[in-house]
Short mmCIF file of C-alpha atoms and ligand atoms in Angstrom, two decimals:
data_model
loop_
_atom_site.label_atom_id
_atom_site.label_comp_id
_atom_site.label_asym_id
_atom_site.label_seq_id
_atom_site.Cartn_x
_atom_site.Cartn_y
_atom_site.Cartn_z
CA MET A 412 7.15 -35.98 -9.22
CA TYR A 413 3.74 -35.24 -7.53
CA ASP A 414 0.51 -35.31 -9.02
CA ILE A 415 -0.21 -32.21 -7.29
CA ILE A 416 1.48 -29.66 -5.45
CA ILE A 417 -1.12 -27.22 -3.32
CA VAL A 418 0.05 -23.45 -2.56
CA GLY A 419 -1.41 -22.59 0.61
CA GLY A 420 -2.20 -24.88 3.69
CA GLY A 421 -5.80 -23.31 4.53
CA THR A 422 -9.09 -24.12 4.14
CA ALA A 423 -9.63 -24.21 0.47
CA GLY A 424 -5.58 -25.85 0.03
CA LEU A 425 -6.38 -28.39 2.91
CA SER A 426 -10.01 -29.15 0.98
CA ALA A 427 -8.35 -30.13 -2.13
CA ALA A 428 -5.53 -32.27 -0.62
CA ILE A 429 -8.05 -34.48 1.16
CA TYR A 430 -10.12 -34.82 -2.31
CA GLY A 431 -6.48 -35.13 -3.97
CA VAL A 432 -5.03 -38.10 -1.79
CA ARG A 433 -8.75 -39.78 -1.78
CA SER A 434 -8.75 -39.66 -5.27
CA GLY A 435 -5.19 -42.19 -5.23
CA LYS A 436 -2.87 -38.68 -6.17
CA SER A 437 0.05 -37.61 -4.72
CA VAL A 438 -0.47 -34.33 -3.17
CA LEU A 439 2.47 -32.23 -1.64
CA ILE A 440 0.75 -28.83 0.23
CA LEU A 441 3.58 -26.34 0.56
CA GLU A 442 2.56 -23.35 3.18
CA LYS A 443 4.54 -20.06 4.21
CA ALA A 444 3.59 -19.82 7.77
CA ALA A 445 1.26 -22.39 9.61
CA TYR A 446 -1.38 -24.50 8.43
CA GLY A 447 -5.18 -23.51 8.42
CA GLY A 448 -5.02 -19.80 7.22
CA GLN A 449 -7.44 -17.22 8.01
CA ILE A 450 -9.72 -19.47 9.56
CA ILE A 451 -7.11 -20.09 12.90
CA ASN A 452 -8.10 -16.15 14.01
CA SER A 453 -11.26 -16.88 14.22
CA PRO A 454 -12.49 -17.09 17.99
CA GLU A 455 -15.38 -19.11 16.57
CA VAL A 456 -16.83 -20.52 13.76
CA GLU A 457 -20.39 -20.90 14.10
CA ASN A 458 -21.58 -20.67 10.22
CA TYR A 459 -19.87 -24.04 8.54
CA PRO A 460 -22.27 -26.30 7.87
CA GLY A 461 -22.66 -29.54 10.44
CA ILE A 462 -20.60 -27.53 12.53
CA LYS A 463 -22.63 -25.63 15.43
CA LYS A 464 -19.78 -24.06 16.80
CA ILE A 465 -15.81 -24.48 16.91
CA SER A 466 -12.76 -22.41 16.82
CA GLY A 467 -10.96 -21.74 14.00
CA VAL A 468 -7.91 -23.10 15.24
CA GLU A 469 -9.94 -26.59 15.85
CA PHE A 470 -11.46 -26.79 12.67
CA ALA A 471 -8.39 -25.71 11.15
CA ARG A 472 -6.53 -28.62 13.19
CA GLY A 473 -8.86 -30.70 12.23
CA LEU A 474 -8.31 -30.49 8.53
CA TYR A 475 -4.43 -30.76 8.40
CA ASP A 476 -5.19 -33.76 10.64
CA GLN A 477 -7.68 -35.84 8.11
CA ALA A 478 -5.22 -34.41 5.31
CA ILE A 479 -1.86 -35.81 6.24
CA SER A 480 -3.96 -38.86 7.91
CA LEU A 481 -4.56 -39.95 4.56
CA GLY A 482 -1.44 -39.33 2.96
CA ALA A 483 -0.76 -35.98 1.84
CA GLU A 484 2.75 -33.82 2.34
CA PHE A 485 3.32 -30.91 4.30
CA GLU A 486 6.06 -28.75 3.83
CA ASN A 487 6.62 -24.97 5.12
CA GLY A 488 8.24 -22.85 2.40
CA GLN A 489 7.25 -19.45 0.37
CA VAL A 490 6.27 -20.36 -2.79
CA ILE A 491 7.90 -17.39 -4.78
CA ARG A 492 7.55 -18.94 -8.27
CA VAL A 493 5.79 -21.25 -11.09
CA GLU A 494 7.02 -22.48 -14.42
CA ASP A 495 4.73 -24.15 -17.16
CA SER A 496 6.18 -26.79 -19.10
CA ASP A 497 3.63 -27.79 -20.58
CA ASP A 498 3.26 -31.44 -19.32
CA TYR A 499 4.84 -30.40 -15.93
CA LYS A 500 5.45 -27.38 -13.39
CA ARG A 501 8.10 -26.56 -11.24
CA VAL A 502 7.45 -24.87 -8.51
CA TYR A 503 10.12 -23.24 -6.51
CA VAL A 504 10.38 -22.19 -3.08
CA ALA A 505 12.65 -19.47 -1.23
CA GLY A 506 15.80 -20.71 -0.13
CA ASN A 507 15.77 -17.92 2.79
CA GLY A 508 19.72 -17.71 2.59
CA GLU A 509 20.13 -21.16 1.16
CA GLN A 510 19.46 -22.12 -2.51
CA GLU A 511 15.75 -22.20 -3.52
CA ARG A 512 13.85 -25.85 -3.68
CA CYS A 513 12.50 -26.89 -6.76
CA TYR A 514 9.70 -28.82 -6.82
CA GLU A 515 7.40 -30.52 -9.77
CA ALA A 516 4.15 -31.78 -10.16
CA ARG A 517 1.71 -32.73 -13.19
CA SER A 518 -0.89 -30.11 -11.58
CA VAL A 519 -0.75 -27.46 -9.37
CA ILE A 520 -3.34 -25.88 -7.12
CA LEU A 521 -2.90 -22.05 -5.94
CA ALA A 522 -4.79 -21.70 -2.77
CA THR A 523 -2.70 -18.77 -1.34
CA GLY A 524 -5.65 -17.05 0.32
CA VAL A 525 -5.53 -12.77 0.91
CA LYS A 526 -3.55 -10.95 3.14
CA ASN A 527 -4.56 -8.20 5.83
CA ARG A 528 -5.76 -5.00 4.29
CA PRO A 529 -3.06 -2.33 6.02
CA LEU A 530 -4.62 0.93 7.22
CA GLY A 531 -1.93 2.71 5.42
CA VAL A 532 -1.09 5.19 8.35
CA ASP A 533 2.57 6.23 8.86
CA ARG A 534 4.30 4.21 11.62
CA GLU A 535 1.68 1.17 10.90
CA GLN A 536 4.73 -1.18 9.57
CA GLU A 537 6.72 -0.23 12.21
CA LEU A 538 4.58 -0.83 15.22
CA ILE A 539 3.21 -4.27 14.18
CA GLY A 540 3.81 -6.16 17.35
CA ALA A 541 3.98 -2.47 19.65
CA GLY A 542 0.74 -2.20 19.74
CA VAL A 543 -0.37 -2.98 15.82
CA SER A 544 -2.12 -6.34 15.85
CA TYR A 545 -4.24 -7.86 12.61
CA CYS A 546 -5.10 -10.78 14.84
CA ALA A 547 -7.17 -10.12 18.08
CA THR A 548 -7.25 -14.02 18.97
CA CYS A 549 -3.65 -14.64 18.77
CA ASP A 550 -2.06 -10.96 20.25
CA GLY A 551 -5.27 -9.33 22.44
CA MET A 552 -4.05 -11.69 25.91
CA PHE A 553 -0.74 -9.08 25.78
CA PHE A 554 -3.51 -6.68 26.45
CA ARG A 555 -5.21 -7.70 29.31
CA GLY A 556 -6.64 -5.61 31.65
CA ARG A 557 -5.83 -2.57 29.22
CA GLU A 558 -7.46 -0.03 26.70
CA VAL A 559 -7.24 -1.02 22.98
CA ALA A 560 -9.14 -0.15 19.79
CA VAL A 561 -10.83 -1.97 16.82
CA VAL A 562 -10.95 -0.47 13.30
CA GLY A 563 -13.77 -1.33 10.96
CA GLY A 564 -17.25 -2.30 10.42
CA GLY A 565 -17.30 -6.28 9.24
CA ASN A 566 -18.25 -9.34 10.92
CA THR A 567 -14.57 -9.62 11.25
CA ALA A 568 -14.32 -6.11 13.62
CA LEU A 569 -16.95 -6.93 15.98
CA GLU A 570 -15.99 -10.68 16.64
CA ASP A 571 -12.57 -9.06 17.80
CA ALA A 572 -14.56 -6.46 19.53
CA ILE A 573 -16.26 -9.36 20.95
CA PHE A 574 -12.68 -11.23 21.95
CA LEU A 575 -11.35 -8.45 23.39
CA SER A 576 -13.76 -6.99 25.47
CA ASN A 577 -13.39 -10.47 27.20
CA TYR A 578 -9.67 -9.57 28.62
CA CYS A 579 -9.57 -5.42 27.96
CA SER A 580 -10.93 -2.76 30.53
CA LYS A 581 -11.84 -0.75 27.25
CA VAL A 582 -13.07 -1.52 23.82
CA TYR A 583 -13.22 0.89 21.78
CA VAL A 584 -14.51 0.05 18.12
CA ILE A 585 -13.81 2.53 14.55
CA HIS A 586 -15.75 2.82 12.09
CA ARG A 587 -15.43 5.04 8.95
CA ARG A 588 -19.57 5.64 8.46
CA ASP A 589 -22.64 4.92 11.34
CA LYS A 590 -23.67 2.13 9.13
CA PHE A 591 -22.06 -1.37 10.26
CA ARG A 592 -21.40 -4.19 7.62
CA GLY A 593 -20.97 -7.33 9.52
CA GLU A 594 -24.37 -9.53 11.54
CA ASP A 595 -26.41 -7.48 13.78
CA SER A 596 -26.41 -10.62 16.25
CA GLN A 597 -22.96 -9.72 16.44
CA LEU A 598 -23.66 -6.00 17.09
CA GLN A 599 -26.30 -6.65 19.45
CA ILE A 600 -24.25 -8.67 21.55
CA LEU A 601 -21.30 -5.38 21.57
CA LYS A 602 -23.89 -3.18 22.29
CA GLN A 603 -24.91 -4.94 25.73
CA LYS A 604 -21.22 -4.53 26.85
CA ASN A 605 -20.35 -1.70 29.42
CA ASN A 606 -16.43 -1.50 28.05
CA VAL A 607 -17.13 -1.07 24.86
CA GLU A 608 -17.52 2.05 22.89
CA PHE A 609 -18.60 2.90 19.32
CA ILE A 610 -16.69 5.71 17.40
CA LEU A 611 -18.55 6.30 14.23
CA ASN A 612 -17.62 8.11 11.16
CA SER A 613 -13.93 8.63 11.81
CA VAL A 614 -10.93 7.15 10.80
CA VAL A 615 -7.04 6.53 12.09
CA VAL A 616 -5.24 8.98 10.17
CA GLY A 617 -2.34 8.59 12.52
CA LEU A 618 -0.44 6.85 15.40
CA LYS A 619 1.36 8.37 18.13
CA ALA A 620 4.11 6.28 19.74
CA GLN A 621 7.42 5.67 21.79
CA GLY A 622 8.59 2.37 21.44
CA VAL A 623 5.10 1.43 21.61
CA LEU A 624 1.83 2.54 20.55
CA GLU A 625 0.31 5.65 22.87
CA ALA A 626 -2.82 7.11 21.21
CA VAL A 627 -4.24 6.93 17.83
CA GLU A 628 -5.30 9.97 16.19
CA LEU A 629 -8.59 10.20 14.51
CA GLN A 630 -10.45 12.55 12.31
CA ASP A 631 -14.41 12.27 12.29
CA THR A 632 -15.14 11.80 8.39
CA VAL A 633 -18.28 14.30 8.81
CA THR A 634 -16.98 17.64 10.18
CA GLY A 635 -12.65 16.98 9.64
CA GLU A 636 -12.63 17.23 13.31
CA LYS A 637 -8.68 15.46 14.82
CA THR A 638 -9.28 14.56 17.84
CA GLU A 639 -6.28 11.92 20.09
CA LEU A 640 -7.26 8.39 21.79
CA PRO A 641 -5.38 7.08 24.46
CA VAL A 642 -5.00 2.91 23.62
CA SER A 643 -2.14 0.48 23.61
CA GLY A 644 -3.51 -1.74 21.56
CA LEU A 645 -5.03 -0.77 17.85
CA PHE A 646 -6.54 -4.21 15.88
CA VAL A 647 -7.36 -3.25 12.22
CA ALA A 648 -9.75 -5.45 10.89
CA ILE A 649 -10.85 -3.27 7.52
CA GLY A 650 -10.75 -6.56 5.17
CA LYS A 651 -8.38 -8.01 3.02
CA ILE A 652 -6.77 -7.73 -0.20
CA SER A 653 -5.39 -10.48 -2.42
CA ASP A 654 -1.76 -11.92 -2.75
CA ASN A 655 -0.49 -13.07 -5.82
CA ASP A 656 2.08 -10.86 -6.86
CA ASN A 657 4.78 -14.17 -7.19
CA PHE A 658 2.21 -15.63 -9.98
CA ASP A 659 1.21 -12.54 -12.17
CA ASN A 660 3.37 -13.65 -14.83
CA LEU A 661 1.70 -16.98 -14.51
CA VAL A 662 -2.03 -17.20 -14.74
CA LYS A 663 -4.32 -13.59 -15.69
CA LEU A 664 -4.78 -11.81 -12.26
CA ASP A 665 -7.91 -8.97 -12.10
CA GLU A 666 -6.91 -5.70 -11.75
CA THR A 667 -7.54 -6.43 -8.08
CA GLY A 668 -4.79 -8.89 -8.34
CA TYR A 669 -7.38 -11.98 -8.00
CA ILE A 670 -7.41 -15.06 -10.33
CA HIS A 671 -9.30 -15.35 -13.17
CA ALA A 672 -10.90 -17.76 -13.18
CA ALA A 673 -14.48 -19.40 -12.11
CA GLU A 674 -16.82 -21.43 -10.42
CA ASP A 675 -14.80 -24.75 -12.14
CA CYS A 676 -11.43 -22.94 -10.79
CA LYS A 677 -9.53 -23.27 -13.82
CA THR A 678 -7.28 -20.68 -14.64
CA ASP A 679 -5.99 -19.84 -18.47
CA VAL A 680 -3.27 -21.87 -17.97
CA ALA A 681 -4.07 -25.77 -18.50
CA GLY A 682 -2.86 -27.85 -15.32
CA ILE A 683 -3.02 -24.88 -12.76
CA PHE A 684 -6.30 -23.85 -10.88
CA ALA A 685 -7.28 -21.29 -8.40
CA ALA A 686 -8.79 -22.33 -5.01
CA GLY A 687 -10.18 -20.46 -2.21
CA ASP A 688 -10.08 -16.46 -1.28
CA CYS A 689 -7.32 -15.99 -4.10
CA ARG A 690 -9.79 -16.40 -6.52
CA THR A 691 -12.45 -13.83 -8.32
CA LYS A 692 -15.50 -14.96 -6.64
CA ASN A 693 -18.29 -12.87 -5.04
CA VAL A 694 -18.66 -15.23 -1.52
CA ARG A 695 -15.65 -15.66 0.30
CA GLN A 696 -16.58 -18.18 3.09
CA LEU A 697 -15.10 -20.72 5.13
CA ALA A 698 -17.87 -22.84 3.46
CA THR A 699 -16.74 -21.60 -0.25
CA ALA A 700 -13.30 -21.99 0.21
CA ALA A 701 -13.85 -25.90 1.29
CA ALA A 702 -15.84 -25.99 -1.81
CA ASP A 703 -13.52 -24.80 -4.24
CA GLY A 704 -11.07 -27.37 -2.72
CA ALA A 705 -13.09 -30.29 -3.62
CA VAL A 706 -13.88 -28.80 -7.10
CA ALA A 707 -10.12 -27.81 -8.09
CA ALA A 708 -8.66 -30.68 -6.73
CA LEU A 709 -11.38 -33.26 -8.78
CA ALA A 710 -10.36 -31.21 -12.01
CA ALA A 711 -6.29 -31.40 -10.48
CA CYS A 712 -7.43 -35.44 -10.78
CA GLU A 713 -8.89 -35.25 -13.87
CA TYR A 714 -6.29 -32.99 -15.55
CA THR A 715 -3.39 -35.45 -13.84
CA ASP A 716 -5.27 -38.68 -15.33
CA ARG A 717 -5.24 -36.66 -19.00
CA ILE A 718 -1.54 -36.08 -19.18
CA VAL A 719 -0.42 -40.10 -18.17
CA ASN A 720 -2.87 -41.37 -20.79
CA THR A 721 -1.31 -39.28 -23.12
CA GLN A 722 1.82 -40.26 -21.88
CA GLY A 723 1.13 -43.43 -22.28
P1 NDP B 1612 -15.19 -6.86 5.59
O1 NDP B 1612 -14.54 -6.64 3.87
O2 NDP B 1612 -16.37 -7.56 5.10
O3 NDP B 1612 -15.40 -5.24 6.09
C1 NDP B 1612 -13.97 -4.32 6.21
C2 NDP B 1612 -14.57 -3.41 6.68
O4 NDP B 1612 -13.66 -2.25 6.98
C3 NDP B 1612 -16.34 -1.96 6.37
O5 NDP B 1612 -16.66 -2.00 7.39
C4 NDP B 1612 -15.12 -1.42 5.83
O6 NDP B 1612 -15.97 -0.15 5.43
C5 NDP B 1612 -14.08 -1.01 6.37
N1 NDP B 1612 -12.78 -0.75 5.64
C6 NDP B 1612 -12.24 -1.36 4.64
N2 NDP B 1612 -11.38 -0.61 4.34
C7 NDP B 1612 -10.99 0.87 5.11
C8 NDP B 1612 -9.73 1.60 5.31
N3 NDP B 1612 -9.06 1.89 4.65
N4 NDP B 1612 -10.68 2.63 6.69
C9 NDP B 1612 -11.19 2.24 7.38
N5 NDP B 1612 -12.41 1.38 6.54
C10 NDP B 1612 -11.45 0.65 6.06
O7 NDP B 1612 -13.81 -7.05 6.21
P2 NDP B 1612 -13.90 -8.78 6.79
O8 NDP B 1612 -12.30 -9.35 7.12
O9 NDP B 1612 -14.95 -7.97 8.18
O10 NDP B 1612 -14.80 -9.63 6.70
C11 NDP B 1612 -14.54 -10.45 5.37
C12 NDP B 1612 -15.35 -12.02 5.53
O11 NDP B 1612 -15.26 -12.63 6.22
C13 NDP B 1612 -16.72 -11.27 5.07
O12 NDP B 1612 -18.00 -11.66 4.11
C14 NDP B 1612 -17.34 -11.18 6.54
O13 NDP B 1612 -19.26 -11.82 6.76
C15 NDP B 1612 -16.85 -12.80 6.84
N6 NDP B 1612 -16.45 -13.59 8.23
C16 NDP B 1612 -17.65 -14.11 8.64
C17 NDP B 1612 -17.11 -14.17 9.78
C18 NDP B 1612 -17.92 -15.57 10.49
O14 NDP B 1612 -19.13 -15.32 9.62
N7 NDP B 1612 -17.92 -16.08 11.40
C19 NDP B 1612 -16.07 -13.84 10.41
C20 NDP B 1612 -15.05 -12.61 10.41
C21 NDP B 1612 -15.46 -12.73 8.88
P3 NDP B 1612 -16.70 0.00 4.79
O15 NDP B 1612 -18.15 -0.58 5.57
O16 NDP B 1612 -17.62 1.39 4.85
O17 NDP B 1612 -16.94 -0.62 3.50
#
């Protein structure tokens, strides 16, 4: 029986682990992929207080090493459900062909983050790994010297385009409006690049491929005109969506799938907490994910102590 099981090993989950073990609790982190969460896709982080500049991977490695060296345990596995049995919780991990694994804990912190929003065009799923990508830092190198496009107008799209412009012969930035949501400083960097071209008021409506991506079909949102843009790579950076389907029978979710929890990170179920981007909140940033990790862990510690004291 662990004191705290944390579902998700991103910034919120790893921060929670650090606070949990430093409070003397036994902590297990369960993560379906690699540790670090979304931040590993950021080439450079420049807005985390106290750190001038660091790569996302380096930041994540630091958090992970800190949590593990303090005594947190980490296991790979996708949590498919959590059952609430009053004084303890059962956390089930997918068996992938074998039997499901079950872990028990006095409290659970859901730190499941978010997942990439898909474009929703035909063949998108089929072409992942064959030209379509959601991670410029992971896949950008495969497109060295080639022409690629980035879709989106937020900070992720702008950062991705900057990163790709260092390796690719040409980078098109396709955005559905003529104003960018991302920071102006990033936009100005892109405007200085002579291999970057903006295609504004345009959406991707189709993908052309014979085995691998060859072109994207664009539609002008003002005129309705359709055009074809030959590219080898399409980097989709149009925001994130919630990833809490496995917990909709456990805790209350809002209409877009985020876990209902206020700044105290408490869900509607005693002993289950939500931290980071997976919960209802306005600001989803690295700093707020770390802050949530601390808040959720301290709340879980208090809950755990209360349960143990009640049990005598
Ligand atoms: P955002 O939600 O900020 O931006 C998503 C972009 O995709 C918007 O421009 C939006 O257009 C566009 N979009 C959404 N849906 C579609 C669609 N179906 N088709 C076409 N375009 C679409 O997401 P990001 O991932 O960029 O950023 C998420 C958060 O993370 C933000 O708060 C951001 O500031 C932060 N971030 C910070 C970084 C940093 O500080 N280093 C780096 C990366 C992200 P529209 O503008 O018209 O709505």
